[in-house]
Tab-separated table of C-alpha atoms in Angstrom:
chain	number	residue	atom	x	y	z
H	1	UNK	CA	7.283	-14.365	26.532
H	2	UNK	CA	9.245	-13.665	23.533
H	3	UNK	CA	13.299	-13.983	23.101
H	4	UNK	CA	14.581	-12.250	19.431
H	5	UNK	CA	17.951	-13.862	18.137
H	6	UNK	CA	20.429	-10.703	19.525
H	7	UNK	CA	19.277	-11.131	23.109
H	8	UNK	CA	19.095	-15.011	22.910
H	9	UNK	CA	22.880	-14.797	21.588
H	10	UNK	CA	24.276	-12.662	24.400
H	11	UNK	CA	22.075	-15.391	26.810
H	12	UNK	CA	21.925	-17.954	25.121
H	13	UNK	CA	24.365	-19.873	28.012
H	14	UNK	CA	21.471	-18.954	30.638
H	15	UNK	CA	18.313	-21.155	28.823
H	16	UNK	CA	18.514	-25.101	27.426
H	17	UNK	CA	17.317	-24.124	23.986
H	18	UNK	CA	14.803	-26.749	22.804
H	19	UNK	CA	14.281	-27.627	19.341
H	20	UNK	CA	10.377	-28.770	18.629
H	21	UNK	CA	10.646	-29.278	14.811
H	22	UNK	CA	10.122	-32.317	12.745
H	23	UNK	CA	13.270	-34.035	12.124
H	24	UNK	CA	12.762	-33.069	8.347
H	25	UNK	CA	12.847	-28.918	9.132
H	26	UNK	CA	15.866	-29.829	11.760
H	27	UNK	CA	17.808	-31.270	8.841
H	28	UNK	CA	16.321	-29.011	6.329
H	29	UNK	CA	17.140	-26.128	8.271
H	30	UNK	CA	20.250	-26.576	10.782
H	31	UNK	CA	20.611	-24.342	13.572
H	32	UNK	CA	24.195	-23.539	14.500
H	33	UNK	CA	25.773	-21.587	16.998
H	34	UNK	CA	23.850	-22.563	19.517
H	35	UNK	CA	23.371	-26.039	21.467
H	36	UNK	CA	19.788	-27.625	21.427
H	37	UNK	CA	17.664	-30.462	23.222
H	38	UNK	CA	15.172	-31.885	20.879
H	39	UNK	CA	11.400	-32.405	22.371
H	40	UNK	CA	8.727	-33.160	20.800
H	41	UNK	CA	5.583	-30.679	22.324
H	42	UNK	CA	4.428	-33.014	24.709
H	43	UNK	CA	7.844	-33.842	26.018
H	44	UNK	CA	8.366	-29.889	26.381
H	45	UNK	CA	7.523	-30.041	30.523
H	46	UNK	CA	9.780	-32.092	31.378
H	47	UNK	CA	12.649	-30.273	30.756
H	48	UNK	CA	13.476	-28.114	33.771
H	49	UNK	CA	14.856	-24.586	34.574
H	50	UNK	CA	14.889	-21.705	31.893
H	51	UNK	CA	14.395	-22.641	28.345
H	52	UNK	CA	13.817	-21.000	25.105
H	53	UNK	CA	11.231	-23.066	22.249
H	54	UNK	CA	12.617	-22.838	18.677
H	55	UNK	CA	10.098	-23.693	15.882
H	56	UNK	CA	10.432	-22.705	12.419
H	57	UNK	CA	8.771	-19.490	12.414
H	58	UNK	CA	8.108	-18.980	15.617
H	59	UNK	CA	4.441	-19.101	15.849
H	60	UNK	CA	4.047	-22.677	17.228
H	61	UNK	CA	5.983	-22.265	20.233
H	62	UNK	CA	4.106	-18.780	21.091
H	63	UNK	CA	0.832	-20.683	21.234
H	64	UNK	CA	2.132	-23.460	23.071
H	65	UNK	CA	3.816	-20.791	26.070
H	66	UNK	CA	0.439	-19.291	26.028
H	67	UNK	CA	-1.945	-22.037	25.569
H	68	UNK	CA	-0.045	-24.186	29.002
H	69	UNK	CA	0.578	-20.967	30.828
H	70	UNK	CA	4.592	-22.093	30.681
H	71	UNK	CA	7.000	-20.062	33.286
H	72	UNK	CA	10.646	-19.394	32.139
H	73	UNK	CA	9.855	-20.435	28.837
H	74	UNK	CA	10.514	-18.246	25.883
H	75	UNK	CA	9.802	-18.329	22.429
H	76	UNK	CA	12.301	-17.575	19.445
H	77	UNK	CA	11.238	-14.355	17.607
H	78	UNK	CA	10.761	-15.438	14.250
H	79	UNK	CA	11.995	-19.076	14.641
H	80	UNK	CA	15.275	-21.027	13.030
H	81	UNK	CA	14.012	-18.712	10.207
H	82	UNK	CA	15.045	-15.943	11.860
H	83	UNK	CA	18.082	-17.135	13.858
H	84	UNK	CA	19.613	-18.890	10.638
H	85	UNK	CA	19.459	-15.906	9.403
H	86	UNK	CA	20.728	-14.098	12.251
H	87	UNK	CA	23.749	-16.412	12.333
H	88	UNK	CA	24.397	-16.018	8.193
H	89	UNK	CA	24.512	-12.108	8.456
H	90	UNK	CA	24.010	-10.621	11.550
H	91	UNK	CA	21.063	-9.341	10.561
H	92	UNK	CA	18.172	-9.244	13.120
H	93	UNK	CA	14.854	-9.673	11.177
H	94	UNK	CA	12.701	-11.022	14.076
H	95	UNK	CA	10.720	-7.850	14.196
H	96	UNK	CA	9.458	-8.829	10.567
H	97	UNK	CA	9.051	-12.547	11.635
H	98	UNK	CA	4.956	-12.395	11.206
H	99	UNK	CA	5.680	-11.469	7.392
H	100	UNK	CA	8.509	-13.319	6.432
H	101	UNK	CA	6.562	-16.741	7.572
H	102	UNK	CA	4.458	-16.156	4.424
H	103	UNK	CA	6.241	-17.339	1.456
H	104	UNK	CA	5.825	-14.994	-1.008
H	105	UNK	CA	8.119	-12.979	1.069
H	106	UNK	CA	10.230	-14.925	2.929
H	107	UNK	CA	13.804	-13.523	4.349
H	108	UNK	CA	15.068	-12.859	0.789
H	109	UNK	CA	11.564	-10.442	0.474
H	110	UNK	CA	12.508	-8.485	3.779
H	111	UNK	CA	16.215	-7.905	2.733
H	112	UNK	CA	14.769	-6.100	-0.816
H	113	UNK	CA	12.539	-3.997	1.812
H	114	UNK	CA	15.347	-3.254	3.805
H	115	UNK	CA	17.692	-2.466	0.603
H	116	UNK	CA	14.305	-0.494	-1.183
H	117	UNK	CA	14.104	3.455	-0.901
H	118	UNK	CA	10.486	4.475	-1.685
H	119	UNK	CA	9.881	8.029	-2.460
H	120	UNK	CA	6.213	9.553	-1.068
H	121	UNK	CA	4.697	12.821	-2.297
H	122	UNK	CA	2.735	14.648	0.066
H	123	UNK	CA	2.558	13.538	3.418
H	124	UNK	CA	-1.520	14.391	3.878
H	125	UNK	CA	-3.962	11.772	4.159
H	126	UNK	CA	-2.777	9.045	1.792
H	127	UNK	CA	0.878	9.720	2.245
H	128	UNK	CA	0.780	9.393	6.530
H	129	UNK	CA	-0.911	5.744	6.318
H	130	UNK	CA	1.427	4.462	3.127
H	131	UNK	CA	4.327	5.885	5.084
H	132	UNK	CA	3.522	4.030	8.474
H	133	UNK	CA	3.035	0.848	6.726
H	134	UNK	CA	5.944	0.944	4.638
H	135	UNK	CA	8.329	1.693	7.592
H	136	UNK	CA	6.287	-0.983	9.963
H	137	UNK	CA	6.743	-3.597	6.761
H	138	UNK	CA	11.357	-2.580	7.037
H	139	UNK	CA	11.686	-0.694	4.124
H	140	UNK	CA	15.039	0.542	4.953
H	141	UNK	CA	14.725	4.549	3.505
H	142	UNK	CA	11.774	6.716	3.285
H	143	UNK	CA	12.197	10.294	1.186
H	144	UNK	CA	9.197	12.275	2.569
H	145	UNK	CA	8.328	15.455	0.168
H	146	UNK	CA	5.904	18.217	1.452
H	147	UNK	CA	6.424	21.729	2.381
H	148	UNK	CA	3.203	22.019	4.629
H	149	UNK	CA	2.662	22.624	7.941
H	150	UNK	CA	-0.026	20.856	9.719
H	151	UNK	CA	-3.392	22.255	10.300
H	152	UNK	CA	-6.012	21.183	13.048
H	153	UNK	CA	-8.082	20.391	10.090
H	154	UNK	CA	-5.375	17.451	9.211
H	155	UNK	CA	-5.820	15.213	12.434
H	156	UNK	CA	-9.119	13.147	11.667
H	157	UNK	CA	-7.311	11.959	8.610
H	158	UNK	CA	-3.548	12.171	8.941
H	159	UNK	CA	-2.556	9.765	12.388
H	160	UNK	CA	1.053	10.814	12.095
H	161	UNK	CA	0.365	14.169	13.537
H	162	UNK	CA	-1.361	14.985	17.055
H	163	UNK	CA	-3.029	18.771	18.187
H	164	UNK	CA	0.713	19.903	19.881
H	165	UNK	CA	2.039	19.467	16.145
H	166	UNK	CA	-0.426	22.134	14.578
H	167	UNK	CA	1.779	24.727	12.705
H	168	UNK	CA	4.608	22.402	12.402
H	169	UNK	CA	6.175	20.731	9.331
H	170	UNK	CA	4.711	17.780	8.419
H	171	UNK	CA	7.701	16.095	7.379
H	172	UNK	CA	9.268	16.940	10.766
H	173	UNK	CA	7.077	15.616	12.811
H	174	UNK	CA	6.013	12.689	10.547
H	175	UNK	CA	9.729	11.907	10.566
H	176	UNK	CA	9.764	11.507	14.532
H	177	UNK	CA	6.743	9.235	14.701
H	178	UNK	CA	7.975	7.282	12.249
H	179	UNK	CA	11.188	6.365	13.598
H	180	UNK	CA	9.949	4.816	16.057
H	181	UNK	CA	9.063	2.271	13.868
H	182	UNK	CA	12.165	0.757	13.000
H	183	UNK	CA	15.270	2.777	14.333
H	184	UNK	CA	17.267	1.465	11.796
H	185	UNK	CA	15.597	2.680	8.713
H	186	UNK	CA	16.713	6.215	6.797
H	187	UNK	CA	13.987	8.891	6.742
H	188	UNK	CA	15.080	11.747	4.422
H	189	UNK	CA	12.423	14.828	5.095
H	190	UNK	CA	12.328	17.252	2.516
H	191	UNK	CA	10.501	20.497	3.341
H	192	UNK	CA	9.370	21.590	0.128
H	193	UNK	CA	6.941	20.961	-2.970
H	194	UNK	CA	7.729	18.665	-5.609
H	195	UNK	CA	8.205	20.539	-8.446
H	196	UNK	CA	10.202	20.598	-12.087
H	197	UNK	CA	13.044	21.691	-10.019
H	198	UNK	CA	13.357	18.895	-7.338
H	199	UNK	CA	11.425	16.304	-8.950
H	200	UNK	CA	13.728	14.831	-11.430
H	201	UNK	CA	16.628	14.145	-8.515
H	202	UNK	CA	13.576	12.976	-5.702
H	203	UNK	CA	12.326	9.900	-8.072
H	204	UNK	CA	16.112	8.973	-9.808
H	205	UNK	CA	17.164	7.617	-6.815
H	206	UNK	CA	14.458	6.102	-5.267
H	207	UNK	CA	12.852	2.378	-6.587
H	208	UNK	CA	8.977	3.650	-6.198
H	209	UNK	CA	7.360	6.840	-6.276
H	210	UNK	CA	4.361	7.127	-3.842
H	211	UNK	CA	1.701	9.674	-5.536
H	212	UNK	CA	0.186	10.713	-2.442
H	213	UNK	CA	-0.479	14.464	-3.294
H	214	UNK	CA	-3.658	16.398	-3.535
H	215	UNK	CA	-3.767	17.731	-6.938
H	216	UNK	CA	-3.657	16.878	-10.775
H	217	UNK	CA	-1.049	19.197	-11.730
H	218	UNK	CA	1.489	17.573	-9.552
H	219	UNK	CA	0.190	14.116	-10.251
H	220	UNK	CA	1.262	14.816	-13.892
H	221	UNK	CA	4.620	15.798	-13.233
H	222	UNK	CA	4.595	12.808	-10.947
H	223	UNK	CA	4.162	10.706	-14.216
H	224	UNK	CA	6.555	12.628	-16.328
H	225	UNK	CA	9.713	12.138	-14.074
H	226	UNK	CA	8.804	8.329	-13.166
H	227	UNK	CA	8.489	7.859	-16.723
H	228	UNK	CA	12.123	9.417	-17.102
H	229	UNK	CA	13.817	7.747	-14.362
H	230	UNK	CA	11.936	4.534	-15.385
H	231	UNK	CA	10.972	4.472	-11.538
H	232	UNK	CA	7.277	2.931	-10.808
H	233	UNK	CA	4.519	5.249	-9.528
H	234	UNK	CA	1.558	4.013	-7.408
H	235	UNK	CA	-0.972	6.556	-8.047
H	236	UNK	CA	-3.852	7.477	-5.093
H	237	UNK	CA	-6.479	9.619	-5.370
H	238	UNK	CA	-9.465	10.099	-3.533
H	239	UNK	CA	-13.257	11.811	-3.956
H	240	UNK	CA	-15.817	11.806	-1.423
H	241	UNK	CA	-15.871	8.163	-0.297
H	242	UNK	CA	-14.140	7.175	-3.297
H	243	UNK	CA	-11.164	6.052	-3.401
H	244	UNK	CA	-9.063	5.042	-6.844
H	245	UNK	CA	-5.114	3.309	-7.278
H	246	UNK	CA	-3.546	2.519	-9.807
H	247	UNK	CA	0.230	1.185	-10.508
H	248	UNK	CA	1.893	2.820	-13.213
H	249	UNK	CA	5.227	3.209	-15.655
H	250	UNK	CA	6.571	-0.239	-14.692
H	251	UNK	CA	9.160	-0.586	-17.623
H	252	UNK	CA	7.223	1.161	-20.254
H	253	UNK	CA	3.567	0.418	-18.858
H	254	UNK	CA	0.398	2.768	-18.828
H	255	UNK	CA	1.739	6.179	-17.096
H	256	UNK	CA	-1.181	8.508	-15.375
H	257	UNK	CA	-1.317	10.476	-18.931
H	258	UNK	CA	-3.031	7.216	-20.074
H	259	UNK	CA	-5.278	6.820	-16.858
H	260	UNK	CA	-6.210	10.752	-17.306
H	261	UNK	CA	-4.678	12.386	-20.588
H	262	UNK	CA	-6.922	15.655	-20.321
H	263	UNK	CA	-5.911	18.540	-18.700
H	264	UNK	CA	-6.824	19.215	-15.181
H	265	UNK	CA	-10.541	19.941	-14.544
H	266	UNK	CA	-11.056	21.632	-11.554
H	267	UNK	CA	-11.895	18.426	-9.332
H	268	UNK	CA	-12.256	19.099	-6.049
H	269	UNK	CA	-9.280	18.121	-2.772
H	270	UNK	CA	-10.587	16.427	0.020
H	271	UNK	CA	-10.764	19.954	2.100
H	272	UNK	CA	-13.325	21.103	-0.499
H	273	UNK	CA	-15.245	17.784	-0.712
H	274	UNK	CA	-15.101	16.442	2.387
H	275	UNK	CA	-13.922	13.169	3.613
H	276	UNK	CA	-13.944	10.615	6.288
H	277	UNK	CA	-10.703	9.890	7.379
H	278	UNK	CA	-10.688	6.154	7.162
H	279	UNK	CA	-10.913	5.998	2.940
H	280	UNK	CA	-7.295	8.013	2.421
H	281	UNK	CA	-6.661	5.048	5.131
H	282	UNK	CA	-7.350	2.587	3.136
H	283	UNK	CA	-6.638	3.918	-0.110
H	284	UNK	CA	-3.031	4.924	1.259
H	285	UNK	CA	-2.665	0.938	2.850
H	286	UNK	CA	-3.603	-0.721	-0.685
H	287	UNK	CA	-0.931	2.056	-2.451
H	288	UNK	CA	1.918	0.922	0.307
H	289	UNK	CA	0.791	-2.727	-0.261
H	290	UNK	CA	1.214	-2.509	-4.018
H	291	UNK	CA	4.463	-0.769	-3.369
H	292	UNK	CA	5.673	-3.689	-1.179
H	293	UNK	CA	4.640	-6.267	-3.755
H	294	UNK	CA	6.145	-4.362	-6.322
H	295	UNK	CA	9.465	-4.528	-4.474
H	296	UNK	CA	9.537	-8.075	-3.817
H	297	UNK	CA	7.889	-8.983	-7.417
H	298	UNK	CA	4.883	-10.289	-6.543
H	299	UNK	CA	3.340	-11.292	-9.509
H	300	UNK	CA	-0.485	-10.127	-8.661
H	301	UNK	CA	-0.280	-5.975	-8.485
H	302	UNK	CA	-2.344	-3.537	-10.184
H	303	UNK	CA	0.470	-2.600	-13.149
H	304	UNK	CA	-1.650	-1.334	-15.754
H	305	UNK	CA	-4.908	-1.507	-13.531
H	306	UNK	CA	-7.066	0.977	-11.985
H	307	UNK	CA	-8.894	-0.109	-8.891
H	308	UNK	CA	-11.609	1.951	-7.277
H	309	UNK	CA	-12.931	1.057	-4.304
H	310	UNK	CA	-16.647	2.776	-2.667
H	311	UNK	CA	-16.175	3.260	0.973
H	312	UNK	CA	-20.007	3.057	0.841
H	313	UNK	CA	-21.024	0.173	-0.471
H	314	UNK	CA	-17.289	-1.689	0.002
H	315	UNK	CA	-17.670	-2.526	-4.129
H	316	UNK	CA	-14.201	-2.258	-5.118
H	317	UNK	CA	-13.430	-2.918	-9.321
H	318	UNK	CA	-10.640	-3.166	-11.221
H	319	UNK	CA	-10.232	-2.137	-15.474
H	320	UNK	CA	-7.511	-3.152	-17.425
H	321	UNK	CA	-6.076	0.432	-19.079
Z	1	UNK	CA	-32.818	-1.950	-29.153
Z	2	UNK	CA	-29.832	-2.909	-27.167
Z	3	UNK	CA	-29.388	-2.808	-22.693
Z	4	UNK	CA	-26.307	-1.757	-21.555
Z	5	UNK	CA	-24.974	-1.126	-17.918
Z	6	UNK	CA	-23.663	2.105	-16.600
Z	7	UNK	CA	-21.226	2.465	-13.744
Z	8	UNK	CA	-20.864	6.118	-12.436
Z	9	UNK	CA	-18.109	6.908	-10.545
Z	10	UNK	CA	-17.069	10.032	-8.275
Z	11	UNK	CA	-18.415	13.429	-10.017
Z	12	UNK	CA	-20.934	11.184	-12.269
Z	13	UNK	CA	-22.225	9.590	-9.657
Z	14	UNK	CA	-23.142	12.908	-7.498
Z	15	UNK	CA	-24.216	14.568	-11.026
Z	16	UNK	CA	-26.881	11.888	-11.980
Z	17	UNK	CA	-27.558	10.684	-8.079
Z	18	UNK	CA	-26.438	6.999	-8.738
Z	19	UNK	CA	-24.172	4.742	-9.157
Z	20	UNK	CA	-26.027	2.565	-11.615
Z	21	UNK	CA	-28.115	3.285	-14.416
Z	22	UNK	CA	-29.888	0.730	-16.981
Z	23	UNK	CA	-30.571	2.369	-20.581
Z	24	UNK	CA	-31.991	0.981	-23.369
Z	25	UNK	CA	-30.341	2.441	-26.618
Z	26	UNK	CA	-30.807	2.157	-30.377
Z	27	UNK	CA	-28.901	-0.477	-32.492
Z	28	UNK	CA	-25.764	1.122	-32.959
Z	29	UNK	CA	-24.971	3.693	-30.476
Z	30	UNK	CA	-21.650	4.706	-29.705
Z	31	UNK	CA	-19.625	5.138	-26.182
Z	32	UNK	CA	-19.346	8.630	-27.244
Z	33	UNK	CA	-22.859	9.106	-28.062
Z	34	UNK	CA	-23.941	7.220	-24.749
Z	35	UNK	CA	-21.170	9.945	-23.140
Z	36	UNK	CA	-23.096	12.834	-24.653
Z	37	UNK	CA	-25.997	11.565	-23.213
Z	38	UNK	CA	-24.870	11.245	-19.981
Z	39	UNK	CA	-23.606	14.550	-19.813
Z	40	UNK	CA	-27.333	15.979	-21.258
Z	41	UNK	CA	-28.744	13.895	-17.915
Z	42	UNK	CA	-26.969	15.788	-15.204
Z	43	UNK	CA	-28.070	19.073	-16.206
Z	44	UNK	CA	-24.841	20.557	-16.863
Z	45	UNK	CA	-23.577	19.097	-13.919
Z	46	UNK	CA	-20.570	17.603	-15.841
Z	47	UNK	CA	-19.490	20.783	-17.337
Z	48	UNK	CA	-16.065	20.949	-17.427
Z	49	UNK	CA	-15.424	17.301	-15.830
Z	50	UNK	CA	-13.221	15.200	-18.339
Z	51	UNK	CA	-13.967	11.721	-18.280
Z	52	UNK	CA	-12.085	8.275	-19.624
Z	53	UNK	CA	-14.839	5.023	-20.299
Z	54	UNK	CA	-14.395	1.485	-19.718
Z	55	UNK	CA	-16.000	-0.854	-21.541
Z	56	UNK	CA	-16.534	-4.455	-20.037
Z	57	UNK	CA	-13.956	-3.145	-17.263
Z	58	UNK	CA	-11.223	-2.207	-19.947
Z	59	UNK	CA	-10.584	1.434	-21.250
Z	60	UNK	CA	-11.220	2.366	-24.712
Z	61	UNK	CA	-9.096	4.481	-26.659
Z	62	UNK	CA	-11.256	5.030	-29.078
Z	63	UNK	CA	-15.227	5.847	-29.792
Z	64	UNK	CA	-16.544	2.432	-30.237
Z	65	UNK	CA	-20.052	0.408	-31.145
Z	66	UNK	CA	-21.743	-0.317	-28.121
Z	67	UNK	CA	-23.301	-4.552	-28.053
Z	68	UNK	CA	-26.325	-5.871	-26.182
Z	69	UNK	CA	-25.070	-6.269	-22.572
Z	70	UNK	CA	-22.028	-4.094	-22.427
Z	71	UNK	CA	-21.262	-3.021	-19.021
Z	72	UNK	CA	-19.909	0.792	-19.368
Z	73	UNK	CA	-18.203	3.221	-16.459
Z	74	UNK	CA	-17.655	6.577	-16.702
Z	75	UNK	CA	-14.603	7.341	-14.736
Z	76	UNK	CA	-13.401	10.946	-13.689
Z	77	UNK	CA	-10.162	11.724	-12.876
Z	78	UNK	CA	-9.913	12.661	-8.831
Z	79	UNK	CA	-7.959	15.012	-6.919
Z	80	UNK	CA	-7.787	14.213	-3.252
Z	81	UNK	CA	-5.723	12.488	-0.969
């Protein structure tokens, strides 16, 4: 059983809260506001009545509930990590506790996703997986652009939308699915096309722009108002069982005009082609995992890189541009 | 006589019916020479498709003299998602 920091401070009179960590982390990492026993993990059972296990992350004290079968024990959500941070700003960011244990995001990588506002165009098969990971991962405000409505033809590829939501907006309905995701994030759904019109004002104010649209035209105009807001795009696109991204006008890097400077040819969408719907999947994943990176400044991404990946033979390459 | 790799991707690879071709090629030939030939292989196929290169897994801006070895991909742009 699991505890996060709000509910153990409203109970945190009810449990003995027992600290397992090294004596280092303890003095490393103080907990205050709350009274602890220190055990070490064999001396856990002998402490009596209701308790609550702190580790660092909690991880540790999960397996160990599990692992002896422990009664009225609970395990911190997230760890000290999570209630030192809890204590600092009254911020709750146990639900992101399984990513902020990895260093290269820690707790200051989860506040930039909870201050980042990433922008996705086209809420079809690339857009519905990058926005579901991006919400699951905290980032605090989602602008969803698409004036479709959805179409039976949709479901084996977009998961946001079910058979009762045929002939409704997509940006409605992905809206309500996602929310319950992370109540406290900001979805903005914007029932129309991006165009020359609305596209200038849709990137300004957002940190990334998601390309997650269907066609070239768009893609371009993508390109020309990230490169005027100086706002990163992560570019998908998709072919058969192809799938290609690309992350693009990153302070003056490679836009899309220098992935594809022709004009459009007339490639064909995924309802002319055909497509299975796990490769927008897992092309739409990789674009919300670049966008994540990008926000925290990881230093591995694909700026200035074009990766295609074969849903056939799982060979995925990268080229420089 | 030179061997050079050739990586098709999306529409080039459904035009010419793989994904990997090995050509031998006279001393000298260019990416865009190589392209033209490509193009003459899928029977028209390509019509109409633009397409950037990459050489050794980095575009090329430029037409350029093709070495012994070169690995080259012919990459279409693509419209789904």
């Amino acid at each position: 059983m699991i505890i996060t920091p709000i509910e153990l401070q409203k109970q945190k009179n009810d449990f003995t809260i027992v600290d397992i960590r090294s004596d280092q982390q303890r003095n490393e990492f103080p907990l205050k506001g709350i009274d602890t026993v220190i055990a070490t993990e064999k001396g856990i059972h002998k402490i009596s009545g209701k308790k609550v296990l702190v580790c660092q992350f909690g991880i540790v004290t999960e397996g160990i509930i599990l692992e002896n079968d422990m009664e009225n024990t609970f395990s911190l959500l997230g760890g000290a990590q999570a209630w030192i941070e809890f204590q600092s700003d009254k911020e709750d960011l146990s639900q992101w506790s399984r990513q902020t244990v990895l260093p290269e995001i820690g707790i200051e990588g989860q506040k930039k996703l909870l201050n980042a506002t990433v922008a996705i165009i086209g809420m079809g098969g690339l857009g519905c997986p990058a926005a579901q990971s991006l919400m699951s991962a905290g980032v605090g405000k989602l602008k969803l652009i698409d004036g479709d409505m959805v179409e039976l033809s949709n479901l084996h590829r977009q998961p946001l939308y079910g058979v009762d939501d045929v002939n409704r907006l997509k940006v409605e309905v992905a809206k309500e699915r996602l929310e319950q995701l992370n109540k406290n994030a900001v979805i903005e759904s914007i029932d129309e096309y991006f165009n020359k019109e609305n596209g200038l004002s849709i990137v300004r104010d957002s940190d990334i722009v998601i390309d997650a649209t269907d066609n070239i035209q768009t893609r371009q105009l993508i390109d020309r108002f990230s490169k005027e807001a100086n706002v990163p795009m992560v570019y998908g696109g998709l072919f058969r069982y192809e799938g290609q991204v690309a992350v693009l006008n990153v302070n003056g890097s490679p836009g899309y005009s220098d992935l594809f400077p022709d004009p459009p040819s007339n490639g064909e969408t995924c309802e002319d082609a055909g497509v299975l719907g796990m490769l927008p999947g897992i092309i739409g994943n990789i674009q919300a995992l670049e966008a994540v990176k990008l926000i925290v400044g990881m230093k591995h991404n694909l700026n200035g890189k074009l990766l295609i990946y074969d849903g056939l033979t799982h060979n995925t390459q990268i080229f420089q541009l | 006589m030179i061997k050079i790799n050739i990586k098709c991707f999306s529409q080039v690879k459904y035009a010419l019916d793989t994904d990997e071709l090995r050509l031998e090629l006279k001393n000298g030939t260019t990416s865009v020479e190589l392209e033209k030939m490509i193009r003459e292989k899928s029977k028209g196929k390509l019509d109409g498709i633009s397409m950037r290169i990459a050489v050794n897994q980095k575009y090329i801006p430029n037409d350029i003299k093709l070495h012994d070895g070169d690995e080259v991909a012919f990459i279409p742009p693509v419209q789904g998602g």
